[in-house]
Amino acid sequence: MSQPLLQVKNLHTMFPTESGEVRAVNGINFSLERGKVLGIVGESGSGKSVTAYSILRILDNPGRITQGEILFEETDITKLPRNQMRQIRGSKISIIFQDPMTSLNPVYTVGNQLMEAIRLHTSRNRQQAQERALEMLELVGVNEPKKRLKQYPYQLSGGMRQRVMIAMALACEPDILIADEPTTALDVTIQAQILELMQELKNKLGMAIIMITHDLGVIAEMCDEIIVMYAGRVCERGTADEIFYNPRHEYTKGLLRSIPKMTTTKERLTPIGGSPVDLLNMPKGCAFAARCDRAMKICLTEQPEEIEINPDHRAACWVNVKEGALAQGGQNNG
Amino acid sequence: MLKYSVKRILLAIVTIFIIAAITFFAMNAIPGGPFAKEKAPEPRVQAVLEARYGLNKPVGEQFIMYLTNLLRGDFGVSLKTGREISQTISTSFSVSATLGAMAIVVALVFGLLLGSIAALMRGKWPDRTIIFFTILFVSVPSFILATLLLLIFSHGLGWFQVWSVTETNYTLPVIALALYPMSYITRLTKSSMLDVLGQDYIRTARAKGVREQLVIAKHALRNALIPVITYVGPLTAYILTGSLVVETVFGIGGLGTHFVSAINNRDYPLVMGTTIFLATLMVIMTLVSDLLYKAIDPKITFD
């Protein structure tokens, strides 16, 4: 079997600050196959975006990767020299950000910014780069692309800008597109359009996608695999069906309870109680234990390992271990 | 753009007229006159002199007379030296302008450079050193700086000659004049650069694979320049009026020196000429900095 396109192994990323080390990512593992879609879900501060920025090595100062490897086509890109890493960014791995309103440089035209990306990574001349930029704008469904090339970001709507961001990210035909909450800042109808566009482009261009979101419902349809993150760790992973219909981690269950359902209009949503874990003082045991209704003694003292629920599903929760043991004990007795 | 410029120029003419009127009547309201001195000429001689320059007429009439001459391009002659005002202004302004232009260039170049360095090396020793000196230069008045420069580099070390007719080395006066605006621009650039570097579009540029130098030079600097450009207008004002102190300390006969002595001497035509000249210059500089603004920030429209 061929190697996966991207493998993240035991990734640790932290931000040294005056009050201590903020441990944003604490030992993440995942792999991504060519042409597949991986969803990463979690609340704010769970380390989703930091994971993405770590892959591209565009962490804000003073963040840095302290441990682990990121293998892209079997090369550990955490150890690549800066200029080689730069050649990967935007050409092999691209990213689109959460807020299209602020992600484009306000003082340069759309065309200038698109062509910059194209000319950085290909040998196209000005004329060819402009043709490519035009082609990309058409591809992402921007109307009047010729006119848009000469416009400044402030002259475009939020949805249009996100389309421009996508065009820019895909202009050099990357192998991986990282979408960091690409629809969070957009209104609902535009959200659906952008997701549809990404799905369509994936089918057309065949890149793999890492889809980062805090909204499980948004990405369920398009993901081949979903990872649920909490406090910089993976608490559950599996196919969308498994995560949705057979959640085995208390945090995932909480997340699912907080999604509005079409059927129960009158019921109030159930939020997850408590507040997110303090990344400066990570607990010894399971990071979610303090907010978990079913926490046991062992949850406070020992970190749960990921255990296999079935071939499509793994979860890191002591409850599963206990129930597994009980079930097994039951079988033994009977 | 053109329509806007025309509108601004028409407004400028009104502004200059108002400034001229205020100056004219204010000057006349101050007691004393050009010929009222300790060794004043005989009353008879004084009356003749006043009649010759039209000073015996009502102030309003004098003002209208001055304006009609002005429209013909005649600034009049100095009551003190008898020389053409336009000539006095053009010779002394060329000195002031050279000095000022050099100081502005020095202030902008070093201010932007040092400000960027301070922002990029935030919290490290270059940042701390730069900020220490900018605080120093902003706080210490220019006449003290100018005197210290003279004392150390001319008198002490003997690197530069004191300004004279034959020795016209601009180095020390330019430094004395540039230190304050340079420090101000440094601090302005640092804070706006820090602000810009934290923006999402900088991360976008990095994520595209743009090399770090270009991220700074292309994506950050142009945005960081916007608040600095706003300061260019007032900076010109500072350089033009502030140069007076520096010109005096270094003994350079620039426009500032002439302006102050004209006021002391009640040399009405020279005061008027200099005021109108400086006002026009100011209005032009403000217009230029507004147009520059538009060139750098596409969001600004004039319609």
XYZ file of C-alpha atoms in Angstrom:
637
model
C 0.000 0.000 0.000
C 1.237 3.465 -0.791
C 2.227 5.851 1.982
C -0.336 8.456 2.992
C 0.173 11.947 1.569
C 0.473 13.565 4.969
C 1.252 11.992 8.302
C 1.240 13.912 11.551
C 2.962 11.975 14.290
C 2.879 12.911 17.956
C 2.823 16.642 17.178
C 3.373 18.995 20.104
C 3.114 22.768 19.628
C 3.417 25.289 22.395
C 3.626 29.027 22.952
C 6.090 30.162 25.602
C 4.616 33.176 27.408
C 5.526 35.130 30.495
C 3.054 33.202 32.614
C 4.233 29.827 31.352
C 4.018 27.485 28.389
C 0.688 27.435 26.626
C 0.409 23.889 25.343
C -1.839 24.263 22.352
C -1.244 20.885 20.725
C -0.280 17.864 22.809
C 0.509 14.804 20.760
C -1.737 14.710 17.733
C -1.599 11.824 15.287
C -3.392 11.553 11.998
C -2.795 10.753 8.402
C -4.375 11.985 5.218
C -4.638 10.037 1.989
C -4.508 11.652 -1.419
C -7.872 13.085 -2.431
C -9.556 12.462 0.918
C -11.290 14.925 3.220
C -10.388 15.025 6.887
C -12.519 17.033 9.275
C -11.065 18.431 12.480
C -13.704 19.499 14.979
C -13.399 21.140 18.371
C -14.287 24.243 20.319
C -12.217 27.436 20.364
C -8.796 26.809 21.863
C -8.833 23.085 21.181
C -5.768 23.392 18.958
C -7.393 22.931 15.562
C -5.968 26.027 13.937
C -2.606 25.658 15.664
C -2.381 22.167 14.173
C -3.023 23.632 10.735
C -0.509 26.441 11.187
C 2.038 23.908 12.466
C 1.709 21.906 9.259
C 2.481 25.027 7.209
C 4.898 26.384 9.799
C 3.178 29.761 9.893
C 2.696 29.835 13.661
C 2.434 33.290 15.175
C 5.401 34.278 17.309
C 6.532 32.812 19.668
C 4.789 29.506 18.895
C 6.893 26.519 17.948
C 6.734 22.815 17.341
C 8.493 21.088 20.249
C 8.071 17.442 19.387
C 6.854 15.106 16.706
C 7.059 14.863 12.938
C 4.957 15.966 10.013
C 5.648 13.766 7.031
C 4.596 15.189 3.683
C 5.303 12.748 0.871
C 7.620 11.021 3.354
C 9.709 14.133 4.106
C 9.612 15.525 7.617
C 8.674 19.128 6.875
C 9.239 20.270 10.464
C 12.947 19.948 9.774
C 13.062 21.465 6.281
C 15.138 24.634 5.847
C 13.039 27.803 5.579
C 13.360 28.353 1.853
C 12.381 24.772 1.026
C 9.395 25.064 3.338
C 8.451 28.255 1.503
C 8.330 26.349 -1.759
C 5.804 23.936 -0.259
C 3.560 26.674 1.092
C 1.024 27.802 -1.424
C 2.150 25.311 -4.033
C 1.890 21.867 -2.396
C -0.078 22.779 0.719
C -2.400 25.783 0.718
C -4.660 27.278 3.316
C -7.745 29.437 3.410
C -8.596 31.332 6.545
C -11.579 32.028 8.673
C -12.117 35.687 7.959
C -12.080 36.636 4.288
C -12.667 40.283 5.238
C -9.194 40.626 6.711
C -7.266 37.902 4.918
C -6.631 39.849 1.733
C -4.201 42.747 1.708
C -6.309 45.933 1.470
C -3.800 47.942 -0.561
C -3.275 45.562 -3.479
C -5.705 44.534 -6.183
C -7.209 41.070 -6.280
C -5.286 40.403 -9.477
C -1.990 41.463 -7.936
C -2.460 39.097 -5.005
C -3.583 36.194 -7.162
C -0.750 36.637 -9.617
C 1.753 36.889 -6.791
C 0.857 33.368 -5.673
C 0.987 32.050 -9.223
C 4.288 33.656 -10.153
C 5.944 32.549 -6.916
C 5.538 28.873 -7.646
C 5.351 28.566 -11.414
C 7.478 29.843 -14.244
C 4.582 31.692 -15.843
C 5.303 35.228 -17.014
C 3.046 38.202 -16.219
C 0.721 37.604 -19.116
C 0.343 33.896 -18.425
C -0.091 34.492 -14.719
C -2.889 36.915 -15.462
C -4.586 34.374 -17.704
C -4.270 31.791 -14.950
C -5.692 34.212 -12.392
C -8.640 34.873 -14.671
C -9.161 31.154 -15.171
C -9.102 30.585 -11.400
C -11.619 33.342 -10.726
C -13.932 31.777 -13.296
C -13.411 28.387 -11.705
C -14.458 29.585 -8.256
C -17.512 31.306 -9.689
C -16.587 34.957 -9.368
C -18.735 36.966 -11.769
C -17.082 39.463 -14.112
C -13.611 38.071 -13.375
C -11.859 40.542 -15.688
C -13.198 43.483 -13.743
C -12.475 41.831 -10.390
C -8.794 41.463 -11.194
C -8.452 45.233 -11.089
C -10.571 45.686 -7.979
C -9.437 46.055 -4.397
C -10.641 43.702 -1.673
C -12.868 46.347 -0.104
C -14.899 46.456 -3.309
C -15.877 42.777 -2.913
C -18.407 41.107 -0.614
C -17.358 38.574 2.038
C -18.443 35.587 -0.029
C -16.591 36.944 -3.065
C -13.462 37.457 -1.033
C -13.571 33.904 0.258
C -13.899 32.734 -3.337
C -10.847 34.819 -4.199
C -8.987 33.237 -1.256
C -9.931 29.789 -2.559
C -8.831 30.744 -6.070
C -5.510 31.942 -4.659
C -5.031 28.768 -2.617
C -5.807 26.482 -5.534
C -4.015 28.448 -8.268
C -0.910 26.277 -8.046
C -2.860 23.024 -7.803
C -1.838 21.993 -4.301
C -1.989 18.411 -3.043
C -3.566 19.550 0.204
C -5.961 22.385 0.917
C -6.360 23.317 4.555
C -9.598 25.148 5.213
C -9.481 26.848 8.603
C -13.135 27.520 9.427
C -13.738 28.784 5.889
C -17.401 29.551 6.442
C -17.530 30.788 10.033
C -17.494 34.464 9.101
C -20.055 34.115 6.319
C -23.827 34.091 6.474
C -25.672 30.821 6.098
C -26.565 30.882 2.411
C -23.045 31.895 1.455
C -21.727 29.160 3.791
C -23.575 26.530 1.821
C -22.339 27.980 -1.487
C -18.712 27.960 -0.371
C -18.901 24.380 0.945
C -20.547 23.271 -2.274
C -17.817 25.018 -4.242
C -15.101 23.288 -2.237
C -16.717 19.903 -2.783
C -17.010 20.598 -6.492
C -13.393 21.750 -6.786
C -12.226 18.706 -4.870
C -13.940 16.451 -7.385
C -12.495 18.464 -10.261
C -8.928 18.949 -9.041
C -8.548 15.970 -6.738
C -6.738 17.623 -3.844
C -7.018 16.362 -0.285
C -8.746 18.684 2.168
C -8.315 19.257 5.868
C -11.504 20.909 6.991
C -11.306 22.672 10.325
C -14.488 23.741 12.043
C -16.253 24.033 15.355
C -19.510 23.074 13.750
C -19.876 19.329 13.279
C -23.020 19.700 11.232
C -21.351 21.831 8.594
C -18.776 19.310 7.496
C -20.397 15.945 8.154
C -21.415 15.399 4.550
C -18.083 15.956 2.930
C -15.655 14.274 5.317
C -14.181 10.835 4.871
C -12.887 10.940 8.415
C -13.536 13.210 11.380
C -11.211 13.948 14.280
C -12.640 15.495 17.431
C -10.079 17.545 19.329
C -10.075 18.764 22.885
C -7.240 20.608 24.646
C -4.781 19.798 21.904
C -5.484 16.077 21.921
C -7.592 13.785 19.806
C -10.486 12.432 21.814
C -12.312 10.592 19.091
C -11.886 9.755 15.453
C -13.910 7.857 12.911
C -16.124 8.105 9.879
C -18.820 10.752 9.908
C -21.493 8.089 10.475
C -19.676 6.626 13.458
C -19.080 10.029 15.055
C -22.657 11.129 14.519
C -24.604 8.035 15.343
C -22.259 6.207 17.679
C -20.261 8.841 19.620
C -18.121 7.199 22.289
C -16.429 10.130 23.954
C -18.370 12.264 26.406
C -17.048 15.447 24.774
C -18.281 14.396 21.332
C -21.650 13.558 22.815
C -21.739 17.031 24.362
C -20.859 18.643 21.037
C -23.633 16.747 19.289
C -26.153 17.771 21.942
C -25.313 21.388 21.273
C -26.260 21.204 17.577
C -29.837 22.367 16.875
C -32.007 19.613 15.441
C -34.792 20.116 12.917
C -37.102 17.751 14.793
C -36.993 19.194 18.274
C -37.758 22.838 17.749
C -39.116 23.540 21.192
C -36.317 22.063 23.233
C -33.502 24.153 24.539
C -30.021 23.201 23.379
C -27.803 21.552 25.939
C -24.471 23.290 26.216
C -21.402 21.575 27.621
C -21.034 22.742 31.217
C -17.910 24.288 32.694
C -15.225 26.167 30.828
C -12.429 25.039 28.526
C -9.312 23.631 30.095
C -6.492 25.975 31.109
C -3.735 25.243 28.615
C -1.162 26.669 31.033
C -1.973 24.051 33.651
C -2.968 20.895 31.894
C -4.517 18.290 34.204
C -2.710 15.016 34.738
C -5.556 12.858 33.595
C -8.150 13.311 30.874
C -8.371 17.002 29.949
C -12.153 16.811 29.745
C -12.609 15.130 33.152
C -13.492 18.349 34.969
C -16.484 18.942 32.674
C -17.490 15.314 32.245
C -20.658 13.963 33.872
C -19.326 10.452 33.902
C -15.830 11.146 35.175
C -14.306 8.413 37.285
C -11.331 8.352 39.622
C -8.979 7.122 36.937
C -9.999 9.997 34.619
C -8.364 12.478 37.000
C -5.088 10.623 37.353
C -4.348 8.929 34.061
C -4.632 9.970 30.456
C -6.811 7.642 28.411
C -5.258 5.997 25.350
C -7.151 5.819 22.085
C -8.844 2.460 21.908
C -10.527 0.858 18.959
C -14.306 0.760 19.054
C -14.468 -0.794 15.609
C -12.203 -0.608 12.533
C -13.731 2.758 11.569
C -13.780 4.301 15.011
C -11.401 5.048 17.880
C -11.986 6.988 21.081
C -9.833 8.050 24.030
C -12.188 7.725 26.992
C -11.925 5.603 30.137
C -15.664 4.959 30.086
C -15.176 2.808 27.002
C -12.409 0.859 28.716
C -14.574 0.262 31.748
C -17.620 -0.709 29.741
C -15.464 -2.882 27.533
C -14.105 -4.641 30.619
C -17.606 -5.059 32.044
C -18.862 -6.446 28.785
C -15.951 -8.805 28.658
C -16.427 -9.754 32.309
C -20.081 -10.412 31.577
C -19.166 -12.663 28.704
C -16.724 -14.560 30.891
C -19.316 -15.088 33.553
C -21.935 -16.201 31.149
C -9.355 63.422 -8.733
C -8.925 66.479 -10.961
C -12.227 67.910 -9.780
C -11.113 67.365 -6.211
C -7.777 69.057 -6.785
C -9.417 72.090 -8.396
C -11.820 72.347 -5.488
C -8.974 72.146 -3.023
C -6.976 74.811 -4.859
C -9.924 77.222 -4.882
C -10.395 76.613 -1.166
C -6.674 77.189 -0.679
C -6.921 80.639 -2.276
C -9.669 81.558 0.188
C -7.565 80.228 3.080
C -4.549 82.244 1.992
C -6.667 85.404 1.619
C -7.995 84.990 5.163
C -4.516 84.408 6.550
C -3.269 87.495 4.701
C -6.111 89.630 6.057
C -5.620 88.490 9.646
C -1.877 89.060 9.480
C -2.267 92.474 7.885
C -4.709 93.835 10.447
C -2.951 92.170 13.377
C 0.375 93.691 12.361
C -1.224 97.121 12.135
C -2.880 96.666 15.519
C 0.462 96.164 17.249
C 1.790 99.474 18.616
C 4.801 100.937 16.929
C 5.738 101.163 13.301
C 8.653 100.577 10.999
C 10.099 104.022 11.697
C 9.367 104.215 15.421
C 12.783 103.590 16.910
C 14.787 104.926 19.843
C 16.647 107.044 17.354
C 13.470 107.948 15.508
C 13.777 110.303 12.542
C 12.372 113.769 12.861
C 8.559 113.903 12.673
C 8.798 115.704 9.350
C 11.038 113.008 7.824
C 8.813 110.310 9.282
C 5.715 111.882 7.694
C 7.427 111.919 4.318
C 8.481 108.282 4.692
C 4.982 107.248 5.774
C 3.428 109.058 2.855
C 5.852 107.407 0.470
C 4.902 103.896 1.611
C 1.220 104.762 1.996
C 1.309 104.231 5.727
C -0.677 107.411 6.430
C -3.741 106.080 4.639
C -6.549 104.190 6.466
C -5.692 100.546 7.167
C -8.479 99.214 4.930
C -7.260 101.235 1.980
C -3.701 100.073 2.647
C -4.898 96.470 2.578
C -6.693 96.864 -0.744
C -3.622 98.587 -2.156
C -1.429 95.724 -0.966
C -3.725 93.110 -2.514
C -3.891 94.846 -5.895
C -0.093 95.024 -5.977
C 0.070 91.391 -4.961
C -2.201 90.348 -7.825
C 0.271 91.986 -10.184
C 2.968 89.811 -8.589
C 4.455 92.706 -6.635
C 5.287 91.843 -3.036
C 6.663 95.361 -2.451
C 10.001 96.313 -0.956
C 11.358 95.866 2.535
C 10.960 98.971 4.673
C 14.240 98.122 6.359
C 16.602 97.234 3.552
C 14.745 98.577 0.541
C 15.273 95.295 -1.287
C 12.559 93.513 -3.255
C 10.624 91.186 -0.929
C 10.363 88.487 -3.587
C 14.122 88.499 -3.929
C 14.698 88.292 -0.177
C 12.262 85.398 0.066
C 13.696 83.476 -2.841
C 17.304 83.716 -1.686
C 16.607 82.944 1.953
C 14.070 80.271 1.120
C 16.522 78.369 -1.030
C 18.706 77.978 2.064
C 15.770 76.989 4.288
C 14.327 74.672 1.661
C 17.597 72.853 1.126
C 18.009 72.435 4.852
C 14.371 71.412 5.325
C 14.239 69.020 2.390
C 17.386 67.253 3.549
C 16.013 67.035 7.074
C 12.700 65.584 5.836
C 14.467 62.977 3.716
C 16.762 62.015 6.613
C 13.828 61.871 9.035
C 11.712 59.723 6.697
C 14.441 57.313 5.633
C 15.858 56.711 9.097
C 12.480 56.906 10.810
C 10.960 54.213 8.595
C 14.067 52.067 8.810
C 14.519 52.301 12.566
C 10.790 51.951 13.183
C 10.647 48.772 11.110
C 13.701 47.353 12.864
C 12.210 48.135 16.261
C 8.944 46.435 15.285
C 10.620 43.353 13.834
C 12.962 42.940 16.813
C 10.363 43.839 19.388
C 11.613 43.464 22.945
C 15.176 42.692 21.930
C 18.109 45.071 22.453
C 17.923 46.922 19.082
C 14.304 47.778 19.823
C 15.118 48.967 23.344
C 18.085 51.054 22.168
C 16.098 52.677 19.361
C 13.164 53.474 21.618
C 15.454 54.917 24.312
C 16.984 57.364 21.855
C 13.675 58.317 20.251
C 12.304 59.235 23.680
C 15.428 61.293 24.298
C 15.226 63.149 20.987
C 11.507 63.782 21.253
C 11.872 65.198 24.759
C 14.917 67.415 24.399
C 14.151 70.758 22.678
C 15.904 71.356 19.395
C 17.845 74.413 20.557
C 19.562 72.287 23.219
C 20.280 69.525 20.721
C 21.586 72.061 18.213
C 23.838 73.685 20.804
C 25.128 70.312 21.995
C 25.864 69.242 18.430
C 27.826 72.432 17.838
C 29.669 72.049 21.134
C 30.653 68.425 20.538
C 31.248 68.169 16.807
C 32.412 71.674 15.912
C 34.052 72.985 19.036
C 35.141 69.721 20.694
C 36.009 67.314 17.945
C 36.421 69.906 15.226
C 34.813 67.651 12.585
C 32.647 70.403 11.153
C 33.299 74.088 10.605
C 30.882 76.595 12.033
C 28.510 77.903 9.346
C 29.801 80.922 7.442
C 29.571 82.428 3.993
C 32.333 80.197 2.675
C 31.676 77.184 4.852
C 28.196 75.874 4.116
C 28.155 72.306 5.382
C 24.589 71.258 6.079
C 25.417 68.131 8.133
C 24.979 69.455 11.673
C 21.933 71.681 11.018
C 20.232 68.823 9.157
C 20.865 66.445 12.054
C 19.602 68.995 14.562
C 16.477 69.587 12.516
C 15.820 65.921 11.644
C 16.218 64.301 15.064
C 12.781 65.185 16.385
C 10.708 64.216 13.331
C 12.886 61.141 12.815
C 12.177 59.969 16.349
C 8.505 60.675 15.927
C 8.341 58.760 12.645
C 10.276 55.879 14.219
C 7.705 55.530 16.985
C 4.823 55.933 14.566
C 6.257 53.329 12.193
C 6.951 50.889 15.009
C 3.430 50.943 16.370
C 1.743 50.831 12.983
C 4.128 48.102 11.793
C 3.348 45.989 14.873
C -0.320 46.476 14.211
C 0.029 45.491 10.555
C 2.234 42.461 11.281
C -0.550 41.024 13.421
C -3.075 41.285 10.589
C -4.513 38.249 8.844
C -3.286 39.278 5.408
C 0.317 39.014 6.581
C -0.347 35.405 7.512
C -1.962 34.946 4.095
C 1.177 36.265 2.424
C 3.360 33.898 4.449
C 1.023 31.002 3.679
C 1.408 31.757 -0.027
C 5.135 31.181 0.318
C 6.202 34.813 -0.046
C 9.730 35.277 1.273
C 9.939 37.030 4.606
C 11.756 40.127 3.278
C 9.016 40.632 0.709
C 6.287 40.054 3.290
C 7.716 43.035 5.144
C 8.612 45.230 2.187
C 5.544 44.613 0.040
C 2.713 43.503 2.293
C 3.492 45.169 5.622
C 5.306 48.414 4.860
C 2.761 49.907 2.496
C -0.006 49.432 5.040
C 2.210 50.675 7.862
C 2.950 53.814 5.829
C -0.626 55.102 5.938
C -0.425 56.730 9.403
C 3.084 58.003 8.623
C 1.847 59.819 5.508
C -0.667 61.660 7.666
C 2.256 63.059 9.581
C 4.091 64.297 6.487
C 1.904 67.435 6.226
C 2.425 68.587 9.840
C 6.063 67.502 9.531
C 6.598 70.032 6.770
C 5.071 72.663 9.006
C 7.384 71.695 11.821
C 10.418 71.782 9.566
C 9.496 75.203 8.177
C 8.744 76.901 11.454
C 11.072 74.781 13.598
C 13.991 75.571 11.395
C 13.945 79.061 12.895
C 15.614 77.892 16.119
C 18.136 75.755 14.322
C 18.889 78.528 11.817
C 19.473 80.923 14.655
C 21.748 78.572 16.620
C 23.833 77.781 13.561
C 23.727 81.335 12.267
C 22.171 80.411 8.945
C 20.323 83.262 7.250
C 17.253 81.339 6.241
C 13.634 82.297 5.882
C 12.890 81.752 9.557
C 15.538 84.249 10.621
C 14.166 86.874 8.223
C 10.616 86.252 9.368
C 11.351 86.941 13.038
C 13.510 89.987 12.413
C 10.793 91.347 10.103
C 8.238 91.114 12.902
C 10.594 92.833 15.349
C 11.254 95.604 12.834
C 7.546 96.027 11.930
C 8.662 95.510 8.361
C 5.070 95.113 7.138
C 5.686 94.112 3.510
C 8.284 91.506 4.522
C 6.000 90.038 7.195
C 3.125 89.879 4.715
C 5.276 88.386 1.997
C 6.749 85.733 4.230
C 3.377 84.855 5.751
C 1.678 84.477 2.400
C 4.583 82.473 1.101
C 4.604 80.085 4.079
C 0.812 79.758 4.042
C 0.842 78.857 0.357
C 3.562 76.327 0.967
C 1.609 74.780 3.834
C -1.559 74.493 1.803
C 0.339 72.867 -1.061
C 2.061 70.402 1.282
C -1.244 69.396 2.867
C -2.756 68.857 -0.560
C 0.253 66.783 -1.615
C 0.035 64.621 1.495
C -3.684 64.065 0.880
C -2.989 63.010 -2.687
C -0.187 60.722 -1.474
C -2.666 59.176 0.903
C -4.877 58.288 -2.005
C -1.959 56.746 -3.859
C -1.169 54.451 -0.945
C -4.591 53.571 0.381
C -6.999 52.611 -2.411
C -9.961 52.818 -0.023
C -9.755 56.595 -0.027
C -11.864 58.232 -2.688
C -12.352 61.928 -3.179
C -15.874 61.913 -4.541
